[in-house]
Tab-separated table of C-alpha atoms and ligand atoms in Angstrom:
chain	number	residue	atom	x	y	z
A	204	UNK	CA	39.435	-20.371	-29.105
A	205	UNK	CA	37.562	-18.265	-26.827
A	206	UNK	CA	39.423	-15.270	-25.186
A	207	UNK	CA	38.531	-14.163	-21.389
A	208	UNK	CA	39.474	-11.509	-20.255
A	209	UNK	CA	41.413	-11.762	-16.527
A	210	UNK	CA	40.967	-8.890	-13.858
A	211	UNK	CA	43.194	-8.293	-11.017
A	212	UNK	CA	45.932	-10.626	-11.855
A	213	UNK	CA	48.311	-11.791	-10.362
A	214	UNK	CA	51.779	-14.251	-10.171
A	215	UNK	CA	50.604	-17.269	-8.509
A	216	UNK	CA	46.898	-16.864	-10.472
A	217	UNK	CA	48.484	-17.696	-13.696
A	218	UNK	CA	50.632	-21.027	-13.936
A	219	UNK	CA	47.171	-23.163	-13.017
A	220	UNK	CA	44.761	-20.680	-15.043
A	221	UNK	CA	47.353	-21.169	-18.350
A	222	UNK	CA	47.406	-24.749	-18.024
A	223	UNK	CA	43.559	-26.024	-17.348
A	224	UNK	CA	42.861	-23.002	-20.047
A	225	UNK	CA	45.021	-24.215	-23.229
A	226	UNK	CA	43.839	-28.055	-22.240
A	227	UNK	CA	40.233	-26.806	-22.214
A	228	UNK	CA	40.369	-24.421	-25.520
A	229	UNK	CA	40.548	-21.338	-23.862
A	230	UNK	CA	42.683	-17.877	-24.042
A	231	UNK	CA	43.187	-16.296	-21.077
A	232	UNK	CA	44.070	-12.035	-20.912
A	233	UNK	CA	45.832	-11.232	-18.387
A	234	UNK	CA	45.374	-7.511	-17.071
A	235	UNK	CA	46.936	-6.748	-13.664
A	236	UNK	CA	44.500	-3.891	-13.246
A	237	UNK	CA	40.905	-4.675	-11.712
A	238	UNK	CA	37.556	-4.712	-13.805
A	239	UNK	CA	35.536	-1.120	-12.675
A	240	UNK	CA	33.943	1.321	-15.630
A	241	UNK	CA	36.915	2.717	-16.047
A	242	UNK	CA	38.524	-0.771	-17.490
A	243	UNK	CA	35.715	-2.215	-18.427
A	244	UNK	CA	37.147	-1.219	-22.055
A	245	UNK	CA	40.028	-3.767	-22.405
A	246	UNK	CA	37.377	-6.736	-22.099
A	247	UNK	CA	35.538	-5.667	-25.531
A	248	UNK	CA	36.243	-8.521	-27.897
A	249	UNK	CA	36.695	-10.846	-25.396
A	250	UNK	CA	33.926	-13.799	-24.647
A	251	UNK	CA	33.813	-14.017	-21.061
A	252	UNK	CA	35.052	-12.124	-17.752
A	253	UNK	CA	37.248	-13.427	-14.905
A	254	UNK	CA	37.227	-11.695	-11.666
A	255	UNK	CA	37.977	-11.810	-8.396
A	256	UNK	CA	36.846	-10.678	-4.802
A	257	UNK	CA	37.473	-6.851	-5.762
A	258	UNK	CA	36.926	-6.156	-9.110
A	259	UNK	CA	33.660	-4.172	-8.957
A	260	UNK	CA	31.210	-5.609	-11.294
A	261	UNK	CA	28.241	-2.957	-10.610
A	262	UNK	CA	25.184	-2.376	-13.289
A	263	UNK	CA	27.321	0.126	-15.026
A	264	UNK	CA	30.323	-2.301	-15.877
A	265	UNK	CA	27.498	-4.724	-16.524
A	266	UNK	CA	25.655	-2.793	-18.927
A	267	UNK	CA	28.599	-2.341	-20.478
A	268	UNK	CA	29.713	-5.599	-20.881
A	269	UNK	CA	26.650	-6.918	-22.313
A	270	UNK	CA	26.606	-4.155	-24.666
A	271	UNK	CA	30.224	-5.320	-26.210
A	272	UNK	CA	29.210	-9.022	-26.331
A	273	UNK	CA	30.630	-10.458	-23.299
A	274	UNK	CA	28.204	-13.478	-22.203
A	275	UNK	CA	29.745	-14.391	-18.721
A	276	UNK	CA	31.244	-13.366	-15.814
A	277	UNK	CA	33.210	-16.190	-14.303
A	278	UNK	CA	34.028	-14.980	-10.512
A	279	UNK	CA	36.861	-17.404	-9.383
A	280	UNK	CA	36.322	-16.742	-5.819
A	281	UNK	CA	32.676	-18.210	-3.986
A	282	UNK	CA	31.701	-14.423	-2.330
A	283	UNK	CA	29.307	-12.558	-4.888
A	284	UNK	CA	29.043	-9.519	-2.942
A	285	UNK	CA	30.483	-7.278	-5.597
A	286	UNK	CA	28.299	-7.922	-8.128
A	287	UNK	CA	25.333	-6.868	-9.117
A	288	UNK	CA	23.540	-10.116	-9.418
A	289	UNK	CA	20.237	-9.012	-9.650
A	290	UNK	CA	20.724	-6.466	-12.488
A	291	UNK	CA	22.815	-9.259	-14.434
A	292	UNK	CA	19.762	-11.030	-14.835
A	293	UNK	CA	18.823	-11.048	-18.478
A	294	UNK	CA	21.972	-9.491	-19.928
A	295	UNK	CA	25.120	-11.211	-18.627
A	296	UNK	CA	25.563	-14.921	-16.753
A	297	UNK	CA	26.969	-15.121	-13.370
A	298	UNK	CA	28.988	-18.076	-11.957
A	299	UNK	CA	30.992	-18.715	-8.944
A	300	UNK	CA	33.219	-21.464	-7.872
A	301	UNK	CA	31.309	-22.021	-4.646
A	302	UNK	CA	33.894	-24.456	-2.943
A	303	UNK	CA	37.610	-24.188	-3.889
A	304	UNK	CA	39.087	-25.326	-0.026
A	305	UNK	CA	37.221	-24.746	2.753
A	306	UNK	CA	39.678	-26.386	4.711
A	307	UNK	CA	42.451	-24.159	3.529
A	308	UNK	CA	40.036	-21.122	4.876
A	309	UNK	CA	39.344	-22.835	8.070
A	310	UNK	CA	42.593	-23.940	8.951
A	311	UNK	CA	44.091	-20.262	8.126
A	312	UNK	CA	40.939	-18.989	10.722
A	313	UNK	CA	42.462	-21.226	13.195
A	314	UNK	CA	46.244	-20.218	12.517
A	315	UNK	CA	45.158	-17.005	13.060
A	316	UNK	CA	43.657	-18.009	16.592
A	317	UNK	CA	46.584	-19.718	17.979
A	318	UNK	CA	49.189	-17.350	16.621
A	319	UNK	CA	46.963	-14.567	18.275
A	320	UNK	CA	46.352	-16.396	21.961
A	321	UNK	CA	49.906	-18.115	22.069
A	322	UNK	CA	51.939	-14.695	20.713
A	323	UNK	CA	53.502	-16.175	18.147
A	324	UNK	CA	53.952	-13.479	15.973
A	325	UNK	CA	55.796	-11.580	18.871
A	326	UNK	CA	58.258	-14.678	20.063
A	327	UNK	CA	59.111	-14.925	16.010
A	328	UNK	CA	60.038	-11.197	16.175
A	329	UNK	CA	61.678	-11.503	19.286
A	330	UNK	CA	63.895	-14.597	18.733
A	331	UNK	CA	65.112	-13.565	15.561
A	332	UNK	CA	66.447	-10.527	17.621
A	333	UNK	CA	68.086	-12.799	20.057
A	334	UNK	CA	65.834	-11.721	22.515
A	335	UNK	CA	64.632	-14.848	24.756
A	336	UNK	CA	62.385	-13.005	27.149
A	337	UNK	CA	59.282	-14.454	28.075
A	338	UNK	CA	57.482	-11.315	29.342
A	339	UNK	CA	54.107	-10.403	27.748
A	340	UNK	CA	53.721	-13.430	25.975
A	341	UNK	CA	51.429	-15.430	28.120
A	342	UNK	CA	48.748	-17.135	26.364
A	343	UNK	CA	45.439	-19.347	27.133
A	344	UNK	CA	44.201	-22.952	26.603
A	345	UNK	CA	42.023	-23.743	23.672
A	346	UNK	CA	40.593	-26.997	25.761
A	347	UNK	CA	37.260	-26.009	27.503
A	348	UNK	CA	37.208	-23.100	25.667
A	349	UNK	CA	33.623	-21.768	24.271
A	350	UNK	CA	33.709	-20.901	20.480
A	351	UNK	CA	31.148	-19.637	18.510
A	352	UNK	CA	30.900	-19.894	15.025
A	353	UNK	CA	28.367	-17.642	12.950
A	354	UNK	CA	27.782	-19.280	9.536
A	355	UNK	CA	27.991	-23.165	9.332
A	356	UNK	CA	28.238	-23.948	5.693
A	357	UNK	CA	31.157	-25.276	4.011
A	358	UNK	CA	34.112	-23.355	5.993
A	359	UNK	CA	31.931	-22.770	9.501
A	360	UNK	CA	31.448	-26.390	10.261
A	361	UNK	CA	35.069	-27.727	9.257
A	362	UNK	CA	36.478	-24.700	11.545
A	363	UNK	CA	33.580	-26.212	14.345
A	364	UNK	CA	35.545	-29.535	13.658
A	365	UNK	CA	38.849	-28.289	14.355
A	366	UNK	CA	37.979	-26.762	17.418
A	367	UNK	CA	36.194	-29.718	18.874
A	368	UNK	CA	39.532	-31.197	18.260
A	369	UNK	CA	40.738	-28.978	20.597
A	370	UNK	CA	38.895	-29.820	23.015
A	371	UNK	CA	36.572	-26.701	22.730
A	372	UNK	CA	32.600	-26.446	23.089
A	373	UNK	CA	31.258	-25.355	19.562
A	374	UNK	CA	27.929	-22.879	19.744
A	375	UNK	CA	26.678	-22.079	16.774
A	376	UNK	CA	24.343	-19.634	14.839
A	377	UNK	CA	23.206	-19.763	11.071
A	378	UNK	CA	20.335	-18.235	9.781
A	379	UNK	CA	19.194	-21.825	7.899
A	380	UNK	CA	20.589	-24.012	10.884
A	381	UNK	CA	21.547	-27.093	9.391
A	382	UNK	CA	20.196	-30.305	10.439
A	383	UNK	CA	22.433	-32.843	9.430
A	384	UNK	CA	25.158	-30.553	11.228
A	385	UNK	CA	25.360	-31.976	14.724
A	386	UNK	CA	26.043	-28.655	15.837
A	387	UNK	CA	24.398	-26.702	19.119
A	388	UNK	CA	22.565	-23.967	17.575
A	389	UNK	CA	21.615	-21.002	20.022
A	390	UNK	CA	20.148	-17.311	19.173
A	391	UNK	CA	22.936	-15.014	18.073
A	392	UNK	CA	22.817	-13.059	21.470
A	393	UNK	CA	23.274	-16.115	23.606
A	394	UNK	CA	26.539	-16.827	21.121
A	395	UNK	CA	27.601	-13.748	21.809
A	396	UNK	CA	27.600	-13.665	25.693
A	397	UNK	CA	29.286	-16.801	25.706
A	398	UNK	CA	32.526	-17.380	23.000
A	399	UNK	CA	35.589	-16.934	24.462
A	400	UNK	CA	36.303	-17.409	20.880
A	401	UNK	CA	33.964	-16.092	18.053
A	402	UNK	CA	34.614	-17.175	14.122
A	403	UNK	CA	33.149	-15.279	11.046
A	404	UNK	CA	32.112	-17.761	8.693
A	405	UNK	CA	28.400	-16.223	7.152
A	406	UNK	CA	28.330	-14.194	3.951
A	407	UNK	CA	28.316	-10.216	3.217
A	408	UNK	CA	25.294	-9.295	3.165
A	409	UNK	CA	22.718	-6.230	4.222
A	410	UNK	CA	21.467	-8.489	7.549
A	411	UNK	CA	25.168	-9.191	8.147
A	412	UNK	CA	27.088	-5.811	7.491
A	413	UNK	CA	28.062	-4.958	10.812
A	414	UNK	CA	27.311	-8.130	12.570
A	415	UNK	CA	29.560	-7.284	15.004
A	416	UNK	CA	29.142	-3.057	15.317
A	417	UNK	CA	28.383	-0.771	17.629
A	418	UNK	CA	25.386	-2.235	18.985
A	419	UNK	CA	26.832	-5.359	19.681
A	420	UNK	CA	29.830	-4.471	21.585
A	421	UNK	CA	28.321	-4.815	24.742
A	422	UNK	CA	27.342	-8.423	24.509
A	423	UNK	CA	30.220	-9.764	23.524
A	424	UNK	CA	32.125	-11.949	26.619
A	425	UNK	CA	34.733	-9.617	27.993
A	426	UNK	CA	38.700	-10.393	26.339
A	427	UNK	CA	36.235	-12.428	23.201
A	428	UNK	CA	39.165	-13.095	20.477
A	429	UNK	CA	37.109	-11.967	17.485
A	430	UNK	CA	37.987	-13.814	13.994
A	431	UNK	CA	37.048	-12.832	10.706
A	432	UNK	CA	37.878	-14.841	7.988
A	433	UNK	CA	34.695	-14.022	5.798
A	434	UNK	CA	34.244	-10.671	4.077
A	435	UNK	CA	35.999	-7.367	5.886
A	436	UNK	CA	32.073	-5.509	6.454
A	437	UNK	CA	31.023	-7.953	8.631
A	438	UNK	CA	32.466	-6.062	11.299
A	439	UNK	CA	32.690	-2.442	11.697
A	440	UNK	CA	36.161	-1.569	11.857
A	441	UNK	CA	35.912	1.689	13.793
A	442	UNK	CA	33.569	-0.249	16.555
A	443	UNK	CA	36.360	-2.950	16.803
A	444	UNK	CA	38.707	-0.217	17.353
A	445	UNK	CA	36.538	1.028	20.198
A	446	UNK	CA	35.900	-2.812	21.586
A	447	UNK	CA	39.886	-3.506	21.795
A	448	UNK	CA	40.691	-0.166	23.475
A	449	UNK	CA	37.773	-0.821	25.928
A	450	UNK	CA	38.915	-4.181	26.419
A	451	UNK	CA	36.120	-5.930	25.612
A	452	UNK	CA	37.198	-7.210	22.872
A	453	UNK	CA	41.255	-9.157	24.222
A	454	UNK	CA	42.189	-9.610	19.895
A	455	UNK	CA	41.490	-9.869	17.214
A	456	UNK	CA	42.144	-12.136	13.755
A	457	UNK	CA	41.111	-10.589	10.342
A	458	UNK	CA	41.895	-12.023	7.249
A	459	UNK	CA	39.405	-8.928	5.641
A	460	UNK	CA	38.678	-6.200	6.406
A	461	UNK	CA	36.014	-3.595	5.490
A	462	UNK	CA	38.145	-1.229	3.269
A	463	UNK	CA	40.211	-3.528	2.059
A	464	UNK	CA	39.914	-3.136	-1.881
A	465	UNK	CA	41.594	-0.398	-1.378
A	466	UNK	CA	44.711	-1.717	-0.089
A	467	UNK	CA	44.952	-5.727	0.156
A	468	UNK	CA	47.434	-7.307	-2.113
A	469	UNK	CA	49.631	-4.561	-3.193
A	470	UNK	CA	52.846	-3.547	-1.594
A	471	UNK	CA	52.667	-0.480	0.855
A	472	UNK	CA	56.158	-0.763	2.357
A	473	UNK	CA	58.038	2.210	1.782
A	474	UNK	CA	54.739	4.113	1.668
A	475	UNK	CA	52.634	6.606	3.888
A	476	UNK	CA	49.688	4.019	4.933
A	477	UNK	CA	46.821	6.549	3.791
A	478	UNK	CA	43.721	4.451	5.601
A	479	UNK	CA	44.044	5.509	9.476
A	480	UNK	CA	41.401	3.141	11.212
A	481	UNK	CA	43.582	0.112	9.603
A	482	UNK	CA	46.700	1.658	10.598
A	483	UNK	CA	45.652	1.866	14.132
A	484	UNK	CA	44.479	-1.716	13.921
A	485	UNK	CA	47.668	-2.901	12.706
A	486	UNK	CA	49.762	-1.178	15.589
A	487	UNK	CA	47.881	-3.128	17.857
A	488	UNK	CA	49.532	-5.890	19.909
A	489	UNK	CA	46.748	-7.955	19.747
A	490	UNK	CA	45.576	-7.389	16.028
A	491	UNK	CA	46.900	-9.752	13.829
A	492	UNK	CA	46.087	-8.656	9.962
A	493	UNK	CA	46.586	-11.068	6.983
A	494	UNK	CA	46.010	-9.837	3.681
A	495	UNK	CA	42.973	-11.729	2.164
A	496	UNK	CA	45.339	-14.851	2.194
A	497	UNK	CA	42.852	-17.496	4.136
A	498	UNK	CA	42.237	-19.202	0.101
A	499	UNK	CA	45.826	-19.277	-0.532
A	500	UNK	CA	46.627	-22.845	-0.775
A	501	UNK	CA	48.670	-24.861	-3.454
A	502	UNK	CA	45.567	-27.032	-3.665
A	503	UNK	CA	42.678	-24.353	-3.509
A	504	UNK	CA	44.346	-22.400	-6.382
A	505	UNK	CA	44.673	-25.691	-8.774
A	506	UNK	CA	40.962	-26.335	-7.687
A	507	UNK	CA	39.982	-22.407	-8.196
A	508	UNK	CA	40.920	-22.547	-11.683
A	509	UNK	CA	39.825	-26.066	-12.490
A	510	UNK	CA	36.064	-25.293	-11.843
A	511	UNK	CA	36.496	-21.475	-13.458
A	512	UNK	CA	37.277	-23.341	-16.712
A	513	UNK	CA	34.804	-26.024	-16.167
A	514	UNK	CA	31.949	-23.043	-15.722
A	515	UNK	CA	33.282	-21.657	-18.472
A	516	UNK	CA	33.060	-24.391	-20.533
A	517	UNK	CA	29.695	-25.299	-19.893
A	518	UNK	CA	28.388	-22.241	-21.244
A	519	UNK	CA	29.976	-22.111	-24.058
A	520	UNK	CA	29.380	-25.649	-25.006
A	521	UNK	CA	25.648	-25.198	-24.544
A	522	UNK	CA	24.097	-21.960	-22.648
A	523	UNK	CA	24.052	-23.490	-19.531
A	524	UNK	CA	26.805	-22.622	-17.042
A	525	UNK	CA	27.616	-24.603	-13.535
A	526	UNK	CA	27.744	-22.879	-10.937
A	527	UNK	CA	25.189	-20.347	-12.284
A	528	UNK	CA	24.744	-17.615	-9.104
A	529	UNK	CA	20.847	-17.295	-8.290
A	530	UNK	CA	19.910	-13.414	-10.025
A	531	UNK	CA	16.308	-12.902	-8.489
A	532	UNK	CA	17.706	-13.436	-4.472
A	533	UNK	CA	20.579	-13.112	-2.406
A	534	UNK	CA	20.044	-16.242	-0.485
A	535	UNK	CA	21.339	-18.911	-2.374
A	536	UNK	CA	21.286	-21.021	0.443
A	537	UNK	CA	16.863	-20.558	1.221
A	538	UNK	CA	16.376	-20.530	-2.900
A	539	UNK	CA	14.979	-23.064	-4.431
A	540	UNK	CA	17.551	-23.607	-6.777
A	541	UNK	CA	19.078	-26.396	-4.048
A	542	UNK	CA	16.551	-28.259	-5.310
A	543	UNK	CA	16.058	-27.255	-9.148
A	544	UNK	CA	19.908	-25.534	-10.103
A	545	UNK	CA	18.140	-22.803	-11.044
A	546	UNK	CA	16.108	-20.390	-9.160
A	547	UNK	CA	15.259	-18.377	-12.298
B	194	LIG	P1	28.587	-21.357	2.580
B	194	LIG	O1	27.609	-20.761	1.627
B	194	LIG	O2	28.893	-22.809	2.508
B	194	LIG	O3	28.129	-21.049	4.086
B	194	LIG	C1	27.626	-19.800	4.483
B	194	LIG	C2	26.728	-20.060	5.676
B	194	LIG	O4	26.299	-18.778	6.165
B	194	LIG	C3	25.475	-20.869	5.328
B	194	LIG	O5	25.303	-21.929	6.226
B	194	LIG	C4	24.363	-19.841	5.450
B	194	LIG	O6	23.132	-20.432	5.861
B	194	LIG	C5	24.920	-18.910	6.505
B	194	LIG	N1	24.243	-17.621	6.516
B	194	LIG	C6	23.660	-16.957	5.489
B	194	LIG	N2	23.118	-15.810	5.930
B	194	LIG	C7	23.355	-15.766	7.269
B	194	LIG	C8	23.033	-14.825	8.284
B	194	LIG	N3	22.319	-13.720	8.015
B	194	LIG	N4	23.425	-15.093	9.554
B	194	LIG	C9	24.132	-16.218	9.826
B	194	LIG	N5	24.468	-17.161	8.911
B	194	LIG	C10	24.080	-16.919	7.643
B	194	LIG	O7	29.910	-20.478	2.421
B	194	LIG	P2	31.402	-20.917	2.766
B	194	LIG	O8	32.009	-21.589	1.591
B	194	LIG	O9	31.441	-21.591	4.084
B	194	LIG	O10	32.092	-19.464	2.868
B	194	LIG	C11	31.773	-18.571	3.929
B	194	LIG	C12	32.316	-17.199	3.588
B	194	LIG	O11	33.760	-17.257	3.582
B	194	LIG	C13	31.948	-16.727	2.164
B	194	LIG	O12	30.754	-16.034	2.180
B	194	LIG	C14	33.117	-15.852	1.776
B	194	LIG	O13	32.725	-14.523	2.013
B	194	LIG	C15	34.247	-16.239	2.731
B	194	LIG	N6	35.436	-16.736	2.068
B	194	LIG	C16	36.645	-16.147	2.383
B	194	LIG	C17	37.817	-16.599	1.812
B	194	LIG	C18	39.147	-16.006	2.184
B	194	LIG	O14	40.152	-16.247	1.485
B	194	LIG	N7	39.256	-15.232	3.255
B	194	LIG	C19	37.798	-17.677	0.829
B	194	LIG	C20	36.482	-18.274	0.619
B	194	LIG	C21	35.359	-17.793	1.210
């Protein structure tokens, strides 16, 4: 039976992981801590690796890994910005599950929006206080609304379908605009200038850090309700501070947030909240934080585990893992592996 070694676990990981595991042949160890060089130790003797969004799976970790005998790294999430891809080439395999829900992401995005624009998180707080004001919780119509949505793969263009079935006009900007999409695809700036509404949906990486930053602040449509569902560095945290209490920016939605490693999915209640740009965010009317929660669906978990084993499996059964990442680029989208599976 092969043993893999599971980082950052947690309740609601194991009951699918167990059961598409001991059907498939595989052990899974369960260590609540996350995979860094400093427990990188408990996976010697194990085959494989599973990790999640912040384990931090850097050259060091992967150096060491290879060194025990640990083939594969089996990331059960479809972002790959914590790993070192490129220096896994040639010493450890890299897979992903690159589609688990993306309508469980996209629909959480949206939750998000209409919670935010329709107050719903203050009239919950307020009713179950017996308070039955009204005041401050005006909202607006999502119908002939403008939203723009950066990054239509998977999750962007399902979001761009809900919103159409709003009523709202979809603008949209992707770096490999998709043909087939059906979407109106304008420069980035124009985007900007014109969402009422603007949705996250690209990858993390060093053209997108700080998509929305400093720089762009300006551009954005005055009271734009900013949504980031994606990875927390897309925008810069301390700018989006600056944007609300301007004005510019009427709310924001974040599912992630820059520092969040640090802090997303553990309990802080009862504690000192030590990270002071996401405490001010919080105490914002108009921020609404979830915790990295967008993937959290009955159905994306089964499906997250189901295609971890099946990667798995592959690999050991004959070298050749699905879902392989790309090691020699970071744009698995412009690689030629769409056409060959492998770009290596
Ligand atoms: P995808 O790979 O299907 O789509 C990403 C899109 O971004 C592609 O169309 C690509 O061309 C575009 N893109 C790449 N570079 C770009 C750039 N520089 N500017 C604009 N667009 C660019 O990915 P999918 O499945 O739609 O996921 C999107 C993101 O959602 C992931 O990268 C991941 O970080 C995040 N995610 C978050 C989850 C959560 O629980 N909050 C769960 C799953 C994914």
């Amino acid at each position: 039976m092969y043993q893999i070694a599971f980082f950052d676990a947690k309740p609601y990981d194991r009951p699918a992981f167990e059961a598409h595991g001991a059907a498939a042949g595989l052990s899974f160890r369960f260590f609540e801590t996350r995979l860094s060089v400093d427990t990188v130790e408990l996976a010697r003797g194990c085959d494989g690796v599973c990790v999640f969004v912040n384990d931090d799976v850097n050259a060091a970790v992967l150096d060491r890994l290879a060194g025990f005998g640990v083939r594969i790294v089996a990331l059960r999430c479809a972002g790959y910005n914590n790993v070192d891809v490129r220096h896994a080439f040639g010493r450890v395999h890299v897979v992903h599950v690159p589609a688990y829900s993306p309508h469980a992401v996209a629909e959480h995005a949206m939750a998000l929006l209409l919670t935010s624009i329709r107050r719903i998180h203050k009239a919950y707080i307020r009713t179950r206080d017996f308070n039955f004001s009204l005041d401050g919780l005006t909202g607006f119509d999502l119908y002939g609304k403008t939203v723009g949505v950066v990054g239509t793969g998977r999750i962007g263009r399902i979001f761009a379908d809900i919103c159409r079935g709003f009523g709202m006009k979809v603008l949209a900007f992707d770096k490999f605009p998709a043909a087939d999409s059906g979407l109106e695809y304008v420069p980035l700036d124009r985007l900007l200038a014109e969402s009422d509404v603007i949705s996250l949906h690209c990858p993390l990486t060093d053209e997108t850090r700080h998509l929305i930053g400093r720089d762009s602040l300006d551009k954005l449509k005055k009271g734009v309700v900013l949504i980031n569902t994606s990875r927390g560095a897309l925008i810069d945290a301390e700018a989006l501070i600056d944007g609300i209490k301007s004005r510019r920016i009427g709310a924001a939605c974040l599912d992630v947030y820059e520092e969040e490693s640090d802090v997303f999915f553990h309990d802080f209640s009862g504690h000192i909240m030590g990270d002071d740009v996401l405490a001010r965010l919080i105490s914002m009317p108009n921020v609404i934080v979830t915790s990295h929660q967008a993937f959290l669906t009955n159905e994306a978990l089964n499906n997250i585990a189901e295609t971890t084993v099946a990667n798995l499996l592959s690999f050991f059964r004959d070298g050749q893992p699905d879902n392989e990442l790309c090691y020699r680029c970071d744009r698995i989208e412009s690689c030629r592996r769409a056409r060959s599976q492998r770009c290596f």
